[in-house]
CSV table of C-alpha atoms in Angstrom, one decimal:
chain,number,residue,atom,x,y,z
Q,672,MET,CA,70.8,57.0,124.2
Q,673,SER,CA,70.0,60.0,126.4
Q,674,ARG,CA,70.5,63.9,125.5
Q,675,GLY,CA,73.0,64.0,129.0
Q,676,LYS,CA,75.2,61.6,127.2
Q,677,ASP,CA,75.1,63.0,124.0
Q,678,ILE,CA,76.1,66.0,125.0
Q,679,GLY,CA,78.8,64.6,127.1
Q,680,ILE,CA,80.1,62.6,124.2
Q,681,GLU,CA,79.9,65.9,121.7
Q,682,ILE,CA,82.1,67.9,124.2
Q,683,ASP,CA,84.3,65.2,124.6
Q,684,LEU,CA,85.1,65.1,120.9
Q,685,GLN,CA,85.1,68.8,120.9
Q,686,VAL,CA,87.8,68.9,123.7
Q,687,GLY,CA,90.2,66.2,121.7
Q,688,GLN,CA,90.0,68.6,118.2
Q,689,LEU,CA,91.2,71.7,120.1
Q,690,ARG,CA,93.4,70.1,123.3
Q,691,GLU,CA,96.8,70.2,120.8
Q,692,VAL,CA,95.9,73.4,119.1
Q,693,ALA,CA,94.2,75.8,121.2
Q,694,ASP,CA,95.8,78.0,124.3
Q,695,ILE,CA,93.0,80.6,125.4
Q,696,LEU,CA,93.0,83.9,127.2
Q,697,PHE,CA,90.5,85.1,129.1
Q,698,VAL,CA,90.6,88.4,129.7
Q,699,CYS,CA,88.4,90.3,132.5
Q,700,LEU,CA,89.7,93.0,134.1
Q,701,SER,CA,87.0,93.8,136.6
Q,702,HIS,CA,86.9,95.3,140.5
Q,703,SER,CA,83.6,93.6,140.7
Q,704,TRP,CA,82.1,90.1,141.5
Q,705,GLY,CA,79.1,90.1,140.2
Q,706,GLY,CA,77.3,88.0,137.3
Q,707,LEU,CA,79.9,88.7,134.4
Q,708,GLU,CA,83.1,88.5,136.4
Q,709,ARG,CA,81.3,84.6,137.8
Q,710,VAL,CA,80.5,83.2,134.5
Q,711,ALA,CA,84.3,84.4,132.9
Q,712,ALA,CA,85.4,82.4,136.0
Q,713,THR,CA,83.6,79.6,135.6
Q,714,ASP,CA,83.9,79.1,131.7
Q,715,ALA,CA,87.6,79.3,132.3
Q,716,ILE,CA,87.6,76.7,134.9
Q,717,GLU,CA,85.7,74.1,133.3
Q,718,LEU,CA,87.7,74.9,129.9
Q,719,ALA,CA,91.2,74.2,132.3
Q,720,ALA,CA,89.3,71.0,133.7
Q,721,LEU,CA,88.4,69.5,130.6
Q,722,GLY,CA,92.4,69.7,129.7
Q,723,LEU,CA,92.5,72.8,127.7
Q,724,LYS,CA,95.3,75.1,128.1
Q,725,VAL,CA,93.7,78.2,129.7
Q,726,ARG,CA,95.1,81.5,130.7
Q,727,PHE,CA,93.6,84.0,132.7
Q,728,LEU,CA,94.3,87.9,132.7
Q,729,SER,CA,92.7,89.7,135.5
Q,730,LEU,CA,93.8,92.9,137.7
Q,731,GLU,CA,96.0,91.9,140.6
Q,732,GLY,CA,94.4,92.2,144.2
Q,733,THR,CA,90.8,92.1,142.4
Q,734,PRO,CA,88.0,89.1,143.8
Q,735,VAL,CA,88.0,87.5,140.1
Q,736,HIS,CA,92.0,87.6,140.6
Q,737,GLY,CA,91.7,86.5,144.5
Q,738,TYR,CA,89.5,83.6,143.5
Q,739,LEU,CA,91.3,82.2,140.6
Q,740,ALA,CA,94.4,82.2,142.1
Q,741,LYS,CA,93.2,79.3,144.0
Q,742,LYS,CA,92.6,77.1,141.0
Q,743,LYS,CA,95.7,75.0,140.3
Q,744,GLU,CA,94.3,74.2,136.9
Q,745,LEU,CA,94.4,77.6,135.6
Q,746,ASN,CA,97.4,80.1,134.8
Q,747,VAL,CA,96.4,83.0,136.5
Q,748,ILE,CA,98.4,86.1,135.0
Q,749,PRO,CA,98.0,89.3,137.2
Q,750,LEU,CA,97.8,93.2,135.8
Q,751,SER,CA,99.4,95.7,137.9
Q,752,PHE,CA,97.5,98.7,135.9
Q,753,ARG,CA,93.9,99.0,134.5
Q,754,PRO,CA,94.4,99.6,131.2
Q,755,ARG,CA,92.5,102.9,129.2
Q,756,ASN,CA,89.4,101.1,126.7
Q,757,TYR,CA,91.5,102.4,123.8
Q,758,PHE,CA,95.2,101.9,122.2
Q,759,ASP,CA,96.7,101.1,125.7
Q,760,PHE,CA,100.0,100.5,125.1
Q,761,LYS,CA,101.1,98.5,127.8
Q,762,LEU,CA,98.6,96.3,127.7
Q,763,ARG,CA,99.6,95.7,124.1
Q,764,SER,CA,102.9,94.6,125.2
Q,765,GLU,CA,101.4,91.9,127.6
Q,766,LEU,CA,99.0,90.8,125.0
Q,767,LEU,CA,102.2,90.1,122.3
Q,768,ARG,CA,104.3,88.4,125.1
Q,769,LEU,CA,101.5,85.9,125.9
Q,770,VAL,CA,100.6,85.8,121.7
Q,771,ASN,CA,104.0,84.9,121.1
Q,772,ASP,CA,104.5,82.7,124.3
Q,773,GLY,CA,101.2,80.4,122.0
Q,774,VAL,CA,98.5,82.0,122.8
Q,775,ASN,CA,96.2,82.0,119.7
Q,776,ILE,CA,92.6,82.5,120.9
Q,777,ILE,CA,91.6,86.1,123.0
Q,778,HIS,CA,88.1,85.9,125.1
Q,779,THR,CA,87.8,89.0,126.7
Q,780,HIS,CA,84.3,89.5,128.5
Q,781,GLN,CA,84.3,93.2,128.8
Q,782,THR,CA,83.8,94.3,125.4
Q,783,SER,CA,84.8,97.8,126.7
Q,784,LEU,CA,88.5,96.7,126.2
Q,785,LEU,CA,88.5,95.8,122.6
Q,786,GLY,CA,89.4,99.0,121.5
Q,787,SER,CA,93.3,98.0,123.4
Q,788,ILE,CA,93.1,94.9,121.8
Q,789,THR,CA,91.9,94.2,118.3
Q,790,PRO,CA,93.8,97.3,117.0
Q,791,TRP,CA,97.1,95.3,117.7
Q,792,PHE,CA,96.2,92.3,115.4
Q,793,TRP,CA,95.3,93.3,111.9
Q,794,ARG,CA,98.6,91.5,111.4
Q,795,LYS,CA,98.5,88.1,113.3
Q,796,PRO,CA,95.8,86.5,111.8
Q,797,GLU,CA,96.4,83.5,113.7
Q,798,VAL,CA,95.2,84.8,116.7
Q,799,ALA,CA,91.4,84.6,117.1
Q,800,ILE,CA,89.1,87.2,118.8
Q,801,ILE,CA,86.3,86.8,120.6
Q,802,ALA,CA,84.4,88.6,123.1
Q,803,THR,CA,81.4,88.1,125.2
Q,804,ARG,CA,78.6,91.1,125.8
Q,805,HIS,CA,76.2,90.3,129.1
Q,806,ILE,CA,74.5,93.8,129.3
Q,807,MET,CA,72.4,95.5,126.4
Q,808,ASN,CA,74.3,98.7,124.8
Q,809,ASN,CA,73.1,102.5,125.1
Q,810,HIS,CA,74.9,104.1,122.5
Q,811,ASN,CA,75.2,104.0,118.2
Q,812,LYS,CA,78.6,102.4,117.7
Q,813,LYS,CA,77.5,102.6,113.9
Q,814,ASN,CA,80.3,104.8,113.1
Q,815,TYR,CA,83.8,104.3,111.4
Q,816,PHE,CA,85.8,104.3,114.6
Q,817,HIS,CA,84.0,101.3,116.2
Q,818,ARG,CA,83.5,99.3,112.6
Q,819,ALA,CA,87.2,99.1,112.7
Q,820,ILE,CA,87.3,97.7,115.9
Q,821,TYR,CA,84.7,95.4,115.0
Q,822,SER,CA,85.8,94.3,112.1
Q,823,ARG,CA,88.7,92.2,113.8
Q,824,LEU,CA,86.4,90.6,116.3
Q,825,ASP,CA,85.7,87.0,115.0
Q,826,TYR,CA,82.3,86.5,117.0
Q,827,LEU,CA,80.4,88.4,119.5
Q,828,VAL,CA,78.8,85.7,122.0
Q,829,VAL,CA,76.2,87.3,124.1
Q,830,VAL,CA,73.5,85.4,126.8
Q,831,SER,CA,70.0,86.6,125.2
Q,832,GLN,CA,68.3,87.1,122.4
Q,833,ALA,CA,67.6,90.4,123.7
Q,834,ILE,CA,70.8,91.0,123.9
Q,835,LYS,CA,71.5,89.9,120.1
Q,836,ARG,CA,68.7,92.0,119.1
Q,837,ASN,CA,69.9,95.3,120.5
Q,838,ILE,CA,73.7,94.6,119.9
Q,839,LEU,CA,72.6,94.6,115.8
Q,840,GLU,CA,70.5,97.4,116.3
Q,841,THR,CA,73.8,99.5,117.7
Q,842,HIS,CA,76.8,97.9,116.5
Q,843,PRO,CA,78.5,97.3,113.1
Q,844,LEU,CA,78.4,93.8,113.0
Q,845,ASN,CA,77.1,91.0,110.4
Q,846,GLU,CA,74.3,88.6,112.3
Q,847,LYS,CA,76.3,85.6,111.7
Q,848,VAL,CA,78.9,87.3,113.7
Q,849,VAL,CA,77.0,87.7,116.6
Q,850,LYS,CA,76.1,83.9,118.4
Q,851,VAL,CA,73.6,83.5,121.7
Q,852,VAL,CA,75.2,81.4,124.6
Q,853,ASN,CA,72.8,81.2,127.0
Q,854,LEU,CA,74.3,81.2,130.4
Q,855,GLY,CA,74.2,77.8,132.6
Q,856,LEU,CA,74.1,76.2,135.9
Q,857,ASP,CA,75.0,73.0,137.3
Q,858,PHE,CA,72.0,71.2,138.5
Q,859,LYS,CA,73.6,69.0,140.5
Q,860,HIS,CA,74.9,72.0,142.4
Q,861,PHE,CA,71.7,73.9,142.5
Q,862,ASP,CA,69.8,71.2,143.8
Q,863,SER,CA,67.2,71.8,147.1
Q,864,ALA,CA,68.1,68.4,148.1
Q,865,ARG,CA,72.0,68.7,148.8
Q,866,VAL,CA,71.6,72.0,150.6
Q,867,LYS,CA,70.4,73.0,154.2
Q,868,PRO,CA,68.6,76.4,154.1
Q,869,GLU,CA,67.8,76.4,157.8
Q,870,LEU,CA,71.5,77.4,158.3
Q,871,GLN,CA,71.4,80.5,155.9
Q,872,ARG,CA,68.0,81.6,157.8
Q,873,ALA,CA,69.4,80.8,161.4
Q,874,LYS,CA,72.0,83.4,160.6
Q,875,TRP,CA,69.6,86.1,159.6
Q,876,GLY,CA,67.6,85.2,162.7
Q,877,VAL,CA,64.5,83.8,161.1
Q,878,ASP,CA,61.9,81.4,161.7
Q,879,PRO,CA,60.2,78.3,159.8
Q,880,GLU,CA,57.1,80.9,160.4
Q,881,THR,CA,58.9,84.3,159.0
Q,882,THR,CA,58.9,85.0,155.5
Q,883,VAL,CA,62.0,85.8,153.4
Q,884,ILE,CA,62.6,88.5,150.7
Q,885,GLY,CA,65.9,88.8,149.4
Q,886,LEU,CA,68.1,91.0,146.6
Q,887,VAL,CA,71.5,89.3,145.5
Q,888,GLY,CA,73.6,91.8,143.9
Q,889,ARG,CA,76.7,94.2,144.0
Q,890,ILE,CA,75.5,97.2,146.5
Q,891,ASP,CA,75.0,99.9,143.5
Q,892,PRO,CA,72.0,102.4,142.8
Q,893,ASP,CA,71.8,100.5,139.5
Q,894,LYS,CA,70.8,97.4,141.5
Q,895,GLY,CA,67.8,98.5,142.9
Q,896,GLN,CA,68.3,98.0,146.8
Q,897,GLU,CA,67.0,101.4,147.5
Q,898,VAL,CA,63.5,100.4,145.4
Q,899,PHE,CA,63.5,96.7,147.3
Q,900,ILE,CA,63.9,98.9,150.9
Q,901,LYS,CA,61.1,101.2,150.0
Q,902,ALA,CA,58.5,98.2,148.7
Q,903,ALA,CA,59.5,96.6,152.1
Q,904,ALA,CA,58.6,99.5,154.3
Q,905,GLY,CA,54.9,99.6,151.8
Q,906,LEU,CA,54.3,96.5,152.8
Q,907,LEU,CA,55.0,97.0,156.8
Q,908,LYS,CA,53.1,99.7,156.7
Q,909,VAL,CA,50.3,98.0,155.5
Q,910,ASP,CA,50.3,95.0,157.8
Q,911,PRO,CA,53.2,95.8,160.6
Q,912,ASN,CA,52.5,92.5,162.3
Q,913,ARG,CA,53.2,90.2,159.3
Q,914,LYS,CA,56.4,88.0,159.7
Q,915,LEU,CA,59.1,89.6,157.2
Q,916,LYS,CA,62.4,89.6,156.7
Q,917,PHE,CA,64.2,91.3,154.3
Q,918,VAL,CA,67.8,90.3,153.4
Q,919,LEU,CA,70.3,92.4,150.9
Q,920,VAL,CA,73.1,90.2,149.9
Q,921,GLY,CA,75.7,91.7,148.4
Q,922,GLU,CA,79.2,94.0,148.6
Q,923,GLU,CA,79.9,97.1,147.7
Q,924,THR,CA,82.5,97.0,144.5
Q,925,LEU,CA,85.9,97.0,145.2
Q,926,GLY,CA,87.6,100.5,145.8
Q,927,ALA,CA,84.5,102.3,145.6
Q,928,GLU,CA,83.6,105.4,147.7
Q,929,SER,CA,80.1,106.1,146.8
Q,930,GLY,CA,78.9,105.8,150.3
Q,931,TYR,CA,75.8,103.9,149.1
Q,932,LEU,CA,75.7,100.8,151.5
Q,933,GLU,CA,75.8,103.6,154.2
Q,934,TYR,CA,72.9,105.1,152.6
Q,935,LEU,CA,70.5,101.9,152.2
Q,936,LYS,CA,71.2,101.8,156.4
Q,937,VAL,CA,70.5,105.1,157.1
Q,938,LEU,CA,66.9,104.7,154.7
Q,939,VAL,CA,66.2,101.2,156.6
Q,940,ARG,CA,66.3,103.5,160.6
Q,941,GLN,CA,64.4,106.3,159.1
Q,942,PHE,CA,62.2,104.1,157.7
Q,943,ARG,CA,62.1,102.0,161.4
Q,944,ILE,CA,62.4,98.7,160.2
Q,945,GLU,CA,66.0,97.7,161.2
Q,946,ASP,CA,63.7,95.3,163.2
Q,947,HIS,CA,63.1,93.3,159.5
Q,948,PHE,CA,66.2,94.3,157.6
Q,949,VAL,CA,69.4,92.1,157.4
Q,950,PHE,CA,72.3,93.2,155.6
Q,951,ALA,CA,73.9,89.9,155.4
Q,952,GLY,CA,77.4,91.0,153.2
Q,953,PHE,CA,78.7,88.8,150.5
Q,954,SER,CA,78.6,85.5,149.9
Q,955,ASN,CA,79.9,82.3,148.0
Q,956,ASP,CA,77.0,79.7,148.9
Q,957,VAL,CA,74.7,81.0,146.5
Q,958,PRO,CA,72.5,78.0,146.5
Q,959,GLU,CA,71.8,77.3,150.0
Q,960,VAL,CA,71.4,81.5,150.0
Q,961,MET,CA,68.7,81.2,147.4
Q,962,GLN,CA,66.9,77.7,148.9
Q,963,ALA,CA,66.4,80.4,151.9
Q,964,PHE,CA,64.7,82.9,150.3
Q,965,ASP,CA,60.8,82.4,149.8
Q,966,ILE,CA,60.9,85.3,147.2
Q,967,LEU,CA,63.7,86.8,145.2
Q,968,VAL,CA,63.8,90.3,143.4
Q,969,MET,CA,65.7,91.9,141.4
Q,970,PRO,CA,64.6,95.5,141.1
Q,971,SER,CA,67.5,96.8,138.3
Q,972,ARG,CA,66.9,100.0,136.5
Q,973,GLN,CA,68.2,97.5,133.3
Q,974,GLU,CA,69.3,93.9,133.8
Q,975,ALA,CA,70.0,92.1,130.5
Q,976,PHE,CA,70.1,89.0,131.7
Q,977,GLY,CA,70.1,87.8,135.2
Q,978,LEU,CA,72.3,85.1,136.1
Q,979,VAL,CA,70.5,85.7,139.9
Q,980,ALA,CA,67.8,85.3,139.0
Q,981,ILE,CA,67.9,81.8,137.0
Q,982,GLU,CA,70.1,80.7,140.1
Q,983,ALA,CA,66.5,81.4,142.4
Q,984,MET,CA,64.4,79.6,140.0
Q,985,ALA,CA,66.8,76.4,140.1
Q,986,MET,CA,65.9,76.6,143.6
Q,987,GLU,CA,62.5,77.4,143.1
Q,988,THR,CA,62.3,80.1,144.7
Q,989,ALA,CA,59.9,82.7,143.4
Q,990,ILE,CA,61.1,85.4,140.9
Q,991,VAL,CA,60.1,89.4,141.0
Q,992,ILE,CA,62.5,91.2,138.3
Q,993,SER,CA,62.3,94.4,136.3
Q,994,GLN,CA,60.7,94.6,132.7
Q,995,GLY,CA,62.7,94.9,130.0
Q,996,GLY,CA,66.2,93.5,129.2
Q,997,SER,CA,65.9,89.6,128.9
Q,998,ALA,CA,62.8,89.5,131.6
Q,999,ASP,CA,60.3,87.8,129.3
Q,1000,GLU,CA,63.3,85.0,128.3
Q,1001,ILE,CA,63.3,84.4,131.6
Q,1002,VAL,CA,59.9,84.5,133.2
Q,1003,GLY,CA,58.0,83.2,130.1
Q,1004,ASP,CA,54.5,85.5,130.0
Q,1005,GLN,CA,54.9,85.6,134.0
Q,1006,ARG,CA,54.7,81.7,134.4
Q,1007,TYR,CA,58.0,81.3,135.8
Q,1008,GLY,CA,58.4,85.0,137.9
Q,1009,LEU,CA,57.1,88.1,138.3
Q,1010,THR,CA,57.8,91.7,136.1
Q,1011,VAL,CA,57.8,95.1,137.8
Q,1012,ARG,CA,58.0,98.6,136.7
Q,1013,PRO,CA,61.6,99.2,136.9
Q,1014,GLU,CA,62.3,102.3,139.5
Q,1015,ASP,CA,59.3,101.5,140.9
Q,1016,PRO,CA,58.7,100.6,144.7
Q,1017,PHE,CA,54.9,100.6,144.5
Q,1018,ASP,CA,54.7,98.4,141.8
Q,1019,LEU,CA,57.7,96.1,143.3
Q,1020,GLN,CA,55.1,96.3,146.4
Q,1021,ARG,CA,52.3,95.2,144.5
Q,1022,GLN,CA,53.5,92.1,143.4
Q,1023,LEU,CA,55.6,91.1,146.3
Q,1024,SER,CA,51.9,91.6,147.9
Q,1025,ASN,CA,50.4,88.8,145.3
Q,1026,LEU,CA,53.1,86.7,146.6
Q,1027,LEU,CA,52.7,86.4,150.1
Q,1028,GLU,CA,48.9,86.7,149.6
Q,1029,ARG,CA,48.6,83.6,147.8
Q,1030,PRO,CA,51.6,81.1,148.9
Q,1031,GLU,CA,50.5,77.8,147.2
Q,1032,GLU,CA,50.6,79.8,143.5
Q,1033,ARG,CA,54.4,81.1,144.7
Q,1034,LYS,CA,55.1,77.4,145.4
Q,1035,GLU,CA,53.7,76.3,142.2
Q,1036,MET,CA,55.7,79.0,140.4
Q,1037,GLY,CA,58.9,78.1,141.8
Q,1038,ILE,CA,58.7,74.1,140.9
Q,1039,ARG,CA,57.5,75.1,137.1
Q,1040,ALA,CA,60.9,78.1,136.8
Q,1041,ARG,CA,62.8,74.8,137.9
Q,1042,ILE,CA,61.6,72.7,134.8
Q,1043,HIS,CA,62.3,75.6,133.0
Q,1044,VAL,CA,66.0,76.7,133.4
Q,1045,MET,CA,67.1,73.1,133.1
Q,1046,GLU,CA,65.8,72.7,130.0
Q,1047,HIS,CA,67.1,76.1,128.9
Q,1048,TYR,CA,69.7,77.0,130.6
Q,1049,GLU,CA,71.6,73.6,131.3
Q,1050,ARG,CA,76.3,74.1,132.5
Q,1051,ARG,CA,76.8,71.5,130.0
Q,1052,VAL,CA,75.0,72.9,126.8
Q,1053,ARG,CA,76.8,76.3,127.0
Q,1054,LEU,CA,80.3,74.9,127.8
Q,1055,LEU,CA,79.7,72.5,124.4
Q,1056,LYS,CA,78.6,75.5,122.4
Q,1057,MET,CA,81.5,77.8,123.5
Q,1058,LEU,CA,83.9,74.8,122.4
Q,1059,GLU,CA,82.1,75.1,118.8
Q,1060,ILE,CA,82.9,78.4,118.2
Q,1061,TYR,CA,86.8,78.1,119.8
Q,1062,ASP,CA,87.1,74.9,117.2
Q,1063,ARG,CA,85.2,77.5,114.4
Q,1064,THR,CA,86.9,80.0,115.0
Q,1065,LEU,CA,90.5,78.5,115.5
Q,1066,LYS,CA,90.0,76.5,112.5
Q,1067,ARG,CA,89.8,79.3,110.5
Q,1068,ARG,CA,92.2,81.3,111.5
Q,1069,LEU,CA,94.7,78.9,111.3
Q,1070,GLY,CA,93.7,78.7,107.7
Q,1071,GLN,CA,94.7,82.2,107.5
Q,1072,ALA,CA,97.6,82.4,108.8
């Protein structure tokens, strides 16, 4: 029996144990639509599709709410207010209402909300509380206050070994509580044979001879778009006749008033590279976009784990990402991608030049990258591990009730 069939059987067994007892509430109160939000939404949708009872608490009018409201298998609960991070009594009322209605697993994808979640459940031992951490932590939380908040947490799920090490160094948590569950992709969806990158390239005004270098992410200083533009200007200065197109895919966070997008457009004009640059806006066609790129860059200041990176790798696209975080886990000693120093446009320009001058090596790197992510970031493996965590937690909690 193949490993794929084994996973399918294990998932069915776990679902059979949970279907009659689990009532899961996802909590994601974000205004953005990035990796964190996409992971939370996808997990919820897939669990509901398996027949589990799943509810999703999201902020009304946000991209998360808009995306999930169309999914009939989910019970999406819009929240009309943004709770405080600590001791929010309005959130308390909503959570207790849902628990009284049957919710027995609360899973938040924002650890910043734990201070307004865990304090209300000390006297409700039948309710399991799980959090997923997607980013590194830069503050020492080994103090009495955070110890009280985190002591009510059943598990903290992280998406890489690097984040686990960071959490154990900075949080008052036992290693047994911190579980690594890799992100996962559906490789039937991320399959180059199923997409037509020519359509995307045509939208960007790109012919087959032009090399496309792209960046996908929320328009935000932390994502490194300014570094990308400066590196692009450097490449074009060295060789103005090289056929290059630079594409930024993404939009500013809902409600943001930073003006950062306009600043980036001004920067492009100042460098006089408008003819080589495309601000493509938001796109849901992720596999097509990744396949349309020849190179993906992710020059973030700090990226704990890049969902965008493994999506590009799945489409055999070469990647250049910032050092730090989980970069080594992703690129594997630079066999599957290259790394650069954060906030260093010259280093990014150097690594892009390396890939541009070696197209055959770039292609081979992309092929190796797909094999790597298929071995380590399979969607059903993630799903099975999350089901096992829910099952283990709920059994323990029901035994305490």
